[in-house]
Short mmCIF file of C-alpha atoms and ligand atoms in Angstrom, two decimals:
data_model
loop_
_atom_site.label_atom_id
_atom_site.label_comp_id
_atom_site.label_asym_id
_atom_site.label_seq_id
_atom_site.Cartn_x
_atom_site.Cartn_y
_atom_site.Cartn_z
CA UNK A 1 -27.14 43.15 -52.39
CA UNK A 2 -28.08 43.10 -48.61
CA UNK A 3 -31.62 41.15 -47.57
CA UNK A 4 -31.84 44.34 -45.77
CA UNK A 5 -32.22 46.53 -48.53
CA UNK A 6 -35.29 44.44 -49.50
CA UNK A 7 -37.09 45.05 -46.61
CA UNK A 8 -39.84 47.70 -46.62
CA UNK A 9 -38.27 51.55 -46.22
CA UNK A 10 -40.03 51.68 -43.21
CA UNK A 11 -38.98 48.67 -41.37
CA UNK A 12 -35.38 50.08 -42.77
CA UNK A 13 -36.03 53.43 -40.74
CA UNK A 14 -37.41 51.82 -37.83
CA UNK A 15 -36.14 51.36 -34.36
CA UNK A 16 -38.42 48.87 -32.70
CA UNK A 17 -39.66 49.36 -29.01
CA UNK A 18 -37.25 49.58 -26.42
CA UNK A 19 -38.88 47.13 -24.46
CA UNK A 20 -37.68 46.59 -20.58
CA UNK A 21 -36.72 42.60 -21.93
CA UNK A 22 -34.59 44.78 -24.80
CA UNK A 23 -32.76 46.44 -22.87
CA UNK A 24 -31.81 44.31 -20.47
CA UNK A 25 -29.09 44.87 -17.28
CA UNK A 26 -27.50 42.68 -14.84
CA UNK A 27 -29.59 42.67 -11.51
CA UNK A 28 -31.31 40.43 -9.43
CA UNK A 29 -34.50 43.07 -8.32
CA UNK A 30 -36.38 44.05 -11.97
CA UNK A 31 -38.38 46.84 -11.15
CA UNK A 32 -37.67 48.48 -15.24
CA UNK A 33 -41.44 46.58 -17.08
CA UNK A 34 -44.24 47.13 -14.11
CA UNK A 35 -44.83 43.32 -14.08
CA UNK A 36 -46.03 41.78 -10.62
CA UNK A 37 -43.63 40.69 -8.63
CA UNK A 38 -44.88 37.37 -7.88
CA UNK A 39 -46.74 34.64 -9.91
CA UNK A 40 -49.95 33.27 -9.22
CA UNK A 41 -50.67 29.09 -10.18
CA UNK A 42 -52.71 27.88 -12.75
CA UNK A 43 -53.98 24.39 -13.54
CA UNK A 44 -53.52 23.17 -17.31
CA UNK A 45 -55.69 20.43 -19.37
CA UNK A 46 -53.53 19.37 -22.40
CA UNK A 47 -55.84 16.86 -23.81
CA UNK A 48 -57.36 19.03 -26.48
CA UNK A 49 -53.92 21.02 -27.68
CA UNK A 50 -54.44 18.66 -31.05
CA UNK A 51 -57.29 21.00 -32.27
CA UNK A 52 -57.19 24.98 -32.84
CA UNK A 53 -58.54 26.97 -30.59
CA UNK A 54 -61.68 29.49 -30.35
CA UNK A 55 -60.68 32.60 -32.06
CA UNK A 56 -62.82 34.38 -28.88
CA UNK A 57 -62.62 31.82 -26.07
CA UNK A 58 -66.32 32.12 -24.53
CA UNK A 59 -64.81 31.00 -21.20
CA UNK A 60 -62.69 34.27 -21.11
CA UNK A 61 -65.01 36.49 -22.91
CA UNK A 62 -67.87 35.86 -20.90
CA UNK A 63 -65.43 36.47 -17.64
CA UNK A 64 -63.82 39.66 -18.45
CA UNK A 65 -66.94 41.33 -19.92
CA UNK A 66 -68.82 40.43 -16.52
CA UNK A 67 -65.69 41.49 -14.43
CA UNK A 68 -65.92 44.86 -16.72
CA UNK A 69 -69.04 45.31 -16.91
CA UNK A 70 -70.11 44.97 -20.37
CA UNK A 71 -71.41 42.57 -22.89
CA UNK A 72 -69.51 40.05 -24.80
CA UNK A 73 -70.24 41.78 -27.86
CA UNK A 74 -68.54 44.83 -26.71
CA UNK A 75 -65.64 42.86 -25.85
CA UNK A 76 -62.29 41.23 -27.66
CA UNK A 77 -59.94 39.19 -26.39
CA UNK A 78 -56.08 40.10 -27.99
CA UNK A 79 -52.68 38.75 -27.89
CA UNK A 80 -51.48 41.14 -24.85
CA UNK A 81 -53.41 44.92 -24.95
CA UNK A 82 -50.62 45.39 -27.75
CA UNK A 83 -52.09 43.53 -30.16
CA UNK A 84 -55.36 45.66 -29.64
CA UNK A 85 -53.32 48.93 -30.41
CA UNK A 86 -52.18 47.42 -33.31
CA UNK A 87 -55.31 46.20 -34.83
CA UNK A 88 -56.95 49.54 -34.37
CA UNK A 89 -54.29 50.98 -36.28
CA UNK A 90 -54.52 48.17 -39.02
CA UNK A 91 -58.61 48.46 -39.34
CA UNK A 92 -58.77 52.29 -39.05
CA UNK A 93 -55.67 54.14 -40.17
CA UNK A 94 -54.94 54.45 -44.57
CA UNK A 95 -51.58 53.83 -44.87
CA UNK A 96 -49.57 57.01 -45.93
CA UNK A 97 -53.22 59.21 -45.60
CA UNK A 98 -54.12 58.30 -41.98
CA UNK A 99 -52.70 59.78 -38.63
CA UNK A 100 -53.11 58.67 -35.20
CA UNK A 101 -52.44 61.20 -32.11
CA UNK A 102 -50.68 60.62 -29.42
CA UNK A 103 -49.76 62.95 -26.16
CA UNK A 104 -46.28 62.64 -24.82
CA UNK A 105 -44.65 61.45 -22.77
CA UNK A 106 -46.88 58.06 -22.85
CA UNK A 107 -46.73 54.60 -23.74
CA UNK A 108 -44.44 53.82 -26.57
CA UNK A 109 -46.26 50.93 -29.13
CA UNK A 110 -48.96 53.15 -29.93
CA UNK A 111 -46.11 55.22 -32.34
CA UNK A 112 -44.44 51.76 -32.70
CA UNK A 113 -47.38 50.44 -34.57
CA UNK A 114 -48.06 53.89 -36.31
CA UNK A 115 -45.23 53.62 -37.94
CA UNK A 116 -44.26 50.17 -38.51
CA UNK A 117 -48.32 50.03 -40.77
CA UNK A 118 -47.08 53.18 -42.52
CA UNK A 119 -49.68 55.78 -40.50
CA UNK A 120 -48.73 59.41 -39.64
CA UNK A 121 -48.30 60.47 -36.03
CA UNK A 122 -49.11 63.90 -35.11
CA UNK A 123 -47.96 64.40 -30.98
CA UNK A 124 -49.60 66.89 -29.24
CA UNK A 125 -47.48 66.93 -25.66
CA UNK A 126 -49.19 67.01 -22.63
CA UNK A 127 -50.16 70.47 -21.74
CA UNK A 128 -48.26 72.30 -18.35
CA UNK A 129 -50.81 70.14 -15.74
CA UNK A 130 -50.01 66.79 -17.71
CA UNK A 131 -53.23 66.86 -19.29
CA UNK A 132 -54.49 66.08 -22.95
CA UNK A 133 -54.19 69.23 -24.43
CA UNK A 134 -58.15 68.85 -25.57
CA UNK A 135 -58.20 72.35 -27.91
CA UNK A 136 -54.99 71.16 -29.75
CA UNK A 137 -56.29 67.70 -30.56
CA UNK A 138 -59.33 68.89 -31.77
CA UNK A 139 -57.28 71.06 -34.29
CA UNK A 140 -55.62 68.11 -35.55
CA UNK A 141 -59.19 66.06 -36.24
CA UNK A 142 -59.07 66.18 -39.98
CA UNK A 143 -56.90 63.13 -41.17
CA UNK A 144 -57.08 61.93 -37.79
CA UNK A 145 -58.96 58.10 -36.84
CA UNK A 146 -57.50 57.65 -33.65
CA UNK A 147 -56.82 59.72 -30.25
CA UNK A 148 -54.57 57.48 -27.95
CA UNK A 149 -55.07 58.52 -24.65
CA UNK A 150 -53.53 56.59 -21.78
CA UNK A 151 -55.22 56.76 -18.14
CA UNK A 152 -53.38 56.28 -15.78
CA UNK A 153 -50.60 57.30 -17.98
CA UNK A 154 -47.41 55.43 -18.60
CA UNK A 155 -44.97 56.71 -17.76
CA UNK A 156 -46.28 59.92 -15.73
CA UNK A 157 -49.16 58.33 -13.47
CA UNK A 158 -51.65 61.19 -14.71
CA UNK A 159 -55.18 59.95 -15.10
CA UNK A 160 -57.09 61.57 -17.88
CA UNK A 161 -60.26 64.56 -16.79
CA UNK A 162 -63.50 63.19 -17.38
CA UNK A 163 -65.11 66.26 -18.58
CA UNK A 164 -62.19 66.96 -20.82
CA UNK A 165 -62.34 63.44 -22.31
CA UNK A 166 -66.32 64.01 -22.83
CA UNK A 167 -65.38 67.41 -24.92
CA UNK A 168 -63.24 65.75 -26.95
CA UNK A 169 -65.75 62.45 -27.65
CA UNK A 170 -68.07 65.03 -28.80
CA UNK A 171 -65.93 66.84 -30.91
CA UNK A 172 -64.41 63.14 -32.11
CA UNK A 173 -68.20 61.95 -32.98
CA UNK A 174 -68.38 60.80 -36.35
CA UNK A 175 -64.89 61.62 -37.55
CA UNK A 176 -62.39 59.40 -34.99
CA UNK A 177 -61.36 57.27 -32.62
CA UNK A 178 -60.52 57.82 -29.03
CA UNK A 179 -58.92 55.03 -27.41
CA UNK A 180 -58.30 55.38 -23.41
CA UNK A 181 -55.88 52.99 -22.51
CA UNK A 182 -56.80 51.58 -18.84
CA UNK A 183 -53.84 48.96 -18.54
CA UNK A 184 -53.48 50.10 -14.97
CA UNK A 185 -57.04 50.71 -13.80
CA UNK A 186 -57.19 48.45 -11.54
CA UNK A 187 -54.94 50.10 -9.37
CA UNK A 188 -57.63 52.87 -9.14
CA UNK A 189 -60.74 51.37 -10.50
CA UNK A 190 -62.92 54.27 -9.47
CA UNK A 191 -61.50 56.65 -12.16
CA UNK A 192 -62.19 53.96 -15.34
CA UNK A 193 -63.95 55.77 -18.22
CA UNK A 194 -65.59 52.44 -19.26
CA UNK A 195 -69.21 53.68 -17.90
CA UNK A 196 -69.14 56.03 -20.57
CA UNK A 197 -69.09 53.08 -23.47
CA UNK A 198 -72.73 52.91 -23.36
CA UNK A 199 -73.06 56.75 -24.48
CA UNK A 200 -70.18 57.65 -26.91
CA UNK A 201 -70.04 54.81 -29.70
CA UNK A 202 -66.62 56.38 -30.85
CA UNK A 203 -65.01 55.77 -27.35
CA UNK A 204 -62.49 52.43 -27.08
CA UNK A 205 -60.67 51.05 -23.83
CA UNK A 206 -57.63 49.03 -24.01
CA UNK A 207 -57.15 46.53 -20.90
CA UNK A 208 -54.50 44.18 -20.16
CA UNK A 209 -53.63 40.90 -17.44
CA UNK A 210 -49.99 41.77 -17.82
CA UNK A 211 -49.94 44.66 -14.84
CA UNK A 212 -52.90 43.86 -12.35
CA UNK A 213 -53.24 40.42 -12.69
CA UNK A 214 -49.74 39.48 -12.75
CA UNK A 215 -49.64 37.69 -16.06
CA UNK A 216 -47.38 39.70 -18.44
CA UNK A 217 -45.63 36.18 -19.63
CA UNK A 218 -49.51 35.17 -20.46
CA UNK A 219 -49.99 37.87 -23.74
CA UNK A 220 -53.65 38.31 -23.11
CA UNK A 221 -55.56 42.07 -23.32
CA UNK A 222 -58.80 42.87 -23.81
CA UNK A 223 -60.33 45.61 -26.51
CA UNK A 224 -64.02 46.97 -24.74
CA UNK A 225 -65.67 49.22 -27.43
CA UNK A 226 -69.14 49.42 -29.64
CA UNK A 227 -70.05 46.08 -31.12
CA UNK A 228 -69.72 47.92 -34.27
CA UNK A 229 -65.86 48.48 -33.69
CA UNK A 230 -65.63 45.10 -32.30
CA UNK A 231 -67.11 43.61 -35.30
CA UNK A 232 -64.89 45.52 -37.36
CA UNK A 233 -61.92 44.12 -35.65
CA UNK A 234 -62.80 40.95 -35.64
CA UNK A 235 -62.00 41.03 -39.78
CA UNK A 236 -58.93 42.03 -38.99
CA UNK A 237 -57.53 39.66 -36.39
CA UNK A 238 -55.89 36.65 -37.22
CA UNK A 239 -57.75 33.25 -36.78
CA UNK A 240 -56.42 32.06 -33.84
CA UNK A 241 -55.02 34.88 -31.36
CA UNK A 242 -55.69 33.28 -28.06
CA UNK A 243 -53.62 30.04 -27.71
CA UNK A 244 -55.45 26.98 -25.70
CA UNK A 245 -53.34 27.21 -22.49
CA UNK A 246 -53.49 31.54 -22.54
CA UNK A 247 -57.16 31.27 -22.48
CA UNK A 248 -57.63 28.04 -19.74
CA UNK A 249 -55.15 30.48 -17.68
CA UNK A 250 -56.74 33.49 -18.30
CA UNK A 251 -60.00 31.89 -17.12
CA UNK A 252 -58.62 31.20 -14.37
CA UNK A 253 -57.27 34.47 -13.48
CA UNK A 254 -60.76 35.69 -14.05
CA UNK A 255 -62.66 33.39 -12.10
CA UNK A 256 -63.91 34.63 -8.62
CA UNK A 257 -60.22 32.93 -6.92
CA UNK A 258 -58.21 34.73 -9.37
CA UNK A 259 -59.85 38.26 -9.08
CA UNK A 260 -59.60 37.87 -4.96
CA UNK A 261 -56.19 37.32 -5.80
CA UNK A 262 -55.56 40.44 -8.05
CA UNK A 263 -57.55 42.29 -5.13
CA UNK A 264 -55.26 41.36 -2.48
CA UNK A 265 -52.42 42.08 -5.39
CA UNK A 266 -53.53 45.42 -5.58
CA UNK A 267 -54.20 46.50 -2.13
CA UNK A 268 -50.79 45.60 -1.38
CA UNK A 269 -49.38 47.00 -3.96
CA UNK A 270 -51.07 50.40 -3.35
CA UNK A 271 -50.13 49.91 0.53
CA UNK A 272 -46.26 49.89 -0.74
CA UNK A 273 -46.35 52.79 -3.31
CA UNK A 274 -47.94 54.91 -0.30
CA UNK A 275 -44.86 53.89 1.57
CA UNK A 276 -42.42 54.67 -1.05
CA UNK A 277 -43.78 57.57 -2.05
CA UNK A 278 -43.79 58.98 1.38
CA UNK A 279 -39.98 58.18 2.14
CA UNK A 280 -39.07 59.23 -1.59
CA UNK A 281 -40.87 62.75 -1.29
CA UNK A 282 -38.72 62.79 2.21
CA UNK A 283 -35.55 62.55 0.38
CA UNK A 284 -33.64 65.28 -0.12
CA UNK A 285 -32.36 64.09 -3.32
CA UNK A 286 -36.28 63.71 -5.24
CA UNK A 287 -37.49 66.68 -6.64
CA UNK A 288 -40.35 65.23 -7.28
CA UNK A 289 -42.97 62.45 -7.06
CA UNK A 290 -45.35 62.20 -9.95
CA UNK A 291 -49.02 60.79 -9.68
CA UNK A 292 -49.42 57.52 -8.25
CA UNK A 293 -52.11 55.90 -9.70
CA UNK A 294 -50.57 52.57 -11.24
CA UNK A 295 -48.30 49.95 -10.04
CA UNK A 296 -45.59 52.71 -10.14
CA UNK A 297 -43.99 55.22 -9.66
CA UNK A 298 -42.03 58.25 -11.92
CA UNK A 299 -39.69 60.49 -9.56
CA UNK A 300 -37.12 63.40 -10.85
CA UNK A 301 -33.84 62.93 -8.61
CA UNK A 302 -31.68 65.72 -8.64
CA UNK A 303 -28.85 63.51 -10.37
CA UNK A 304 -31.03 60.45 -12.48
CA UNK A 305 -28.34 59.33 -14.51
CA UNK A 306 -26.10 58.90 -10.83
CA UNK A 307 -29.10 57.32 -9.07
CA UNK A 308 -29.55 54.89 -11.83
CA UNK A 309 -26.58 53.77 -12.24
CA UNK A 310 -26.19 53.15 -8.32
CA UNK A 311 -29.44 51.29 -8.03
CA UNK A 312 -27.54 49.19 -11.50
CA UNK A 313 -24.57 49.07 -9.20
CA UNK A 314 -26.86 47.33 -5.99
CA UNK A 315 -28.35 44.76 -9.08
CA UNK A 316 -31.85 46.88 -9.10
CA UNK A 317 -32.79 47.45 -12.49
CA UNK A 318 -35.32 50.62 -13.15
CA UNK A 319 -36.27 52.03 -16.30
CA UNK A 320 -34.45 55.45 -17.32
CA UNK A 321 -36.90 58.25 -18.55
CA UNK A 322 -34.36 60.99 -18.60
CA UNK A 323 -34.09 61.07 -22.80
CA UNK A 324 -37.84 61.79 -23.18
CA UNK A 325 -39.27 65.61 -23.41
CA UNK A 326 -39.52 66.93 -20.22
CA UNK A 327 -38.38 64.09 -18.50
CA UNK A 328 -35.08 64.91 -17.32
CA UNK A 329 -33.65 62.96 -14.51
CA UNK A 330 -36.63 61.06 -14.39
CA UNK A 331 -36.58 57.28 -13.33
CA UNK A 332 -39.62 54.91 -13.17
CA UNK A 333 -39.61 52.20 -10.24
CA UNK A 334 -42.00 49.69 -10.33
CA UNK A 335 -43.63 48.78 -7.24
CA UNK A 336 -42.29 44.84 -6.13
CA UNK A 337 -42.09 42.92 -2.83
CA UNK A 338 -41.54 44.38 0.53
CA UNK A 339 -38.09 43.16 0.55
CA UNK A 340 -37.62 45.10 -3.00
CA UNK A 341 -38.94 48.14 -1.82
CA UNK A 342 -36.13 48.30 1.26
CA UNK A 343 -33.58 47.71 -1.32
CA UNK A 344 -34.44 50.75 -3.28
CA UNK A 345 -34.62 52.56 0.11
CA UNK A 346 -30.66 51.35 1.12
CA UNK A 347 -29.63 52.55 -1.55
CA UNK A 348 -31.47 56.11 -1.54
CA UNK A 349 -30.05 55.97 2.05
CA UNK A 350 -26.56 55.61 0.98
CA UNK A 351 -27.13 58.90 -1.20
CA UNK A 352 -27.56 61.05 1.86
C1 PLP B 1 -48.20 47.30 -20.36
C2 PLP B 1 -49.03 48.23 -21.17
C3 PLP B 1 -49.89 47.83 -22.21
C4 PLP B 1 -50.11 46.47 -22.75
O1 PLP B 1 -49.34 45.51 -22.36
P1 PLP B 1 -49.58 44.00 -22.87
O2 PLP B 1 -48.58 43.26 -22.08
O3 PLP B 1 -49.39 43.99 -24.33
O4 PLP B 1 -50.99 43.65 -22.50
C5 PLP B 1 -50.64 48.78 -22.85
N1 PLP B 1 -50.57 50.05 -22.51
C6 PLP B 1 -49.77 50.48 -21.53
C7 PLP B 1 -49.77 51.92 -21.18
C8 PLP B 1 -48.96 49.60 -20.84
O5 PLP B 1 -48.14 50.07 -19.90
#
């Protein structure tokens, strides 16, 4: 008998997350996961790696929920935003009773996790604008804990309407979850829904250092939500989520240096999507240029699957939307150095 066959039906069924690392390529300019391009340095004290760590380091707690703009209670600190998504799932969702909903095209774990804790998913697509279709999640309340929204969204750029998101928190109240995900917001901190915390207790945020703060390697997210929901998590998560070194680091990306930094990060950042977006929309090729309110960018070519394997050919690895719903001959290019940037550009160039 195969070990596989012993393995839960589920796990059998599943095909995991076609993470960027996954997938892989040969290229020397990775613009396929939205990391930063560049690393920042950190200082490390190993003297006290003998003895577990805080399950919520204060140091990094206290930091994020001043740089957010809540209280530590209303705050936890996760292995990567991931792990959030997951433990939401895990605390809220009955196996085989519970759905979650999700709107595609977005973000791929929150399915992922869905599935792999034996929960129902129940899509309701993006409506013609690229919005939450509000009316059609509200049909699908009963059964339903959680309402994954992602703002800006990944991989479209589309940031979700306030006054739609208020509807739905009403009509949520009481019977579910909805969870904006914000890993991007600080490329466009103005449209963060995390004001609203202190008014809808059903209402969770997902934030990340992976995107932002340039520390994808690091594995540290943040959950902000009611202390209620936080509490409820914290049964869930294991002992000891935040290693010693990710939290010293993480402190340090939070401390006044390390926010500067993400500032500048940002700014520049922005500065080059303008750019690119400019020359892209220019192009004869690009069809079009979808919102750009994270550290990227989504843009139908005419030909996607011949762009992409050019930019493959010239060692630039991008991420290929073109097999999702509505996606056709859609690629995803992160936004990386200067120097990056002109390479996509040559190449576009060449396609003239
Ligand atoms: C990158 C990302 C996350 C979380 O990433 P972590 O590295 O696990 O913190 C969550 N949501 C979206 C939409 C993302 O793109």
């Amino acid at each position: 008998m195969s070990i596989t066959l012993l393995a839960r039906k589920q796990v059998q069924a599943l095909t995991p997350y076609q993470s960027a690392r996954r997938i892989g390529g040969q290229g020397h300019i990775w613009l396929n996961a939205n990391e930063a391009a560049e690393c920042g340095t950190y200082e490390l004290d190993c003297t006290r790696l003998n003895r577990y760590p805080e399950c919520q380091p204060p140091q990094v707690v206290n930091a994020y929920a001043a740089y957010a703009g809540v209280s530590p209670e209303q705050l936890l600190v996760t292995r990567g935003g991931d792990e959030g998504i997951e433990l939401l799932i895990r605390t809220f969702c009955e196996p085989g009773q519970d759905n979650i909903v999700i709107c595609s095209p977005t973000y791929g774990m929150y399915a992922i996790s869905a599935e792999t804790n034996g929960v129902g998913i129940i899509d309701v697509p993006l409506n013609a604008k690229r919005q939450p279709d509000v009316d059609a999640i509200i049909d699908k309340l009963d059964n339903t804990k959680l309402i994954f929204l992602c703002s800006p969204n990944n991989p479209t750029g589309d940031l979700v309407d306030s006054s739609d998101l208020c509807r739905l928190l009403d009509a949520a109240r009481d019977r579910a979850l909805v969870v904006v995900d914000e890993a991007y917001i600080e490329f466009c901190p103005e449209f963060s829904q995390a004001r609203l915390l202190a008014d809808y207790p059903q209402l969770v945020i997902i934030r990340t250092l992976s995107k932002a703060f340039g520390l994808a390697g690091l594995r540290c997210g943040f959950t902000l939500a009611t202390p209620e929901v936080i509490g409820l998590l914290l049964k869930v998560i294991p002992p000891y989520p935040i290693p010693e070194p990710v939290a010293q680091i993480a402190a340090q990306a939070l401390n006044e240096q390390g926010l500067a930094l993400m500032h500048t990060r940002v700014a520049e950042i922005n500065q080059l999507k303008h750019t690119l977006g400019e020359h892209l929309r220019a192009h004869p090729q690009v069809q079009d240029v979808f919102a750009a309110n994270g550290n990227y960018l989504l843009v139908r070519f005419s030909q996607g699957a011949a762009l992409f394997a050019r930019m493959a050919k010239a060692g630039i690895i991008l991420r290929d939307f073109a097999n999702r719903p509505g996606l056709a001959d859609c690629i995803r290019i992160t936004i990386g150095t200067q120097t990056e940037m002109d390479a996509v550009l040559e190449v576009l160039q060449q396609e003239q």
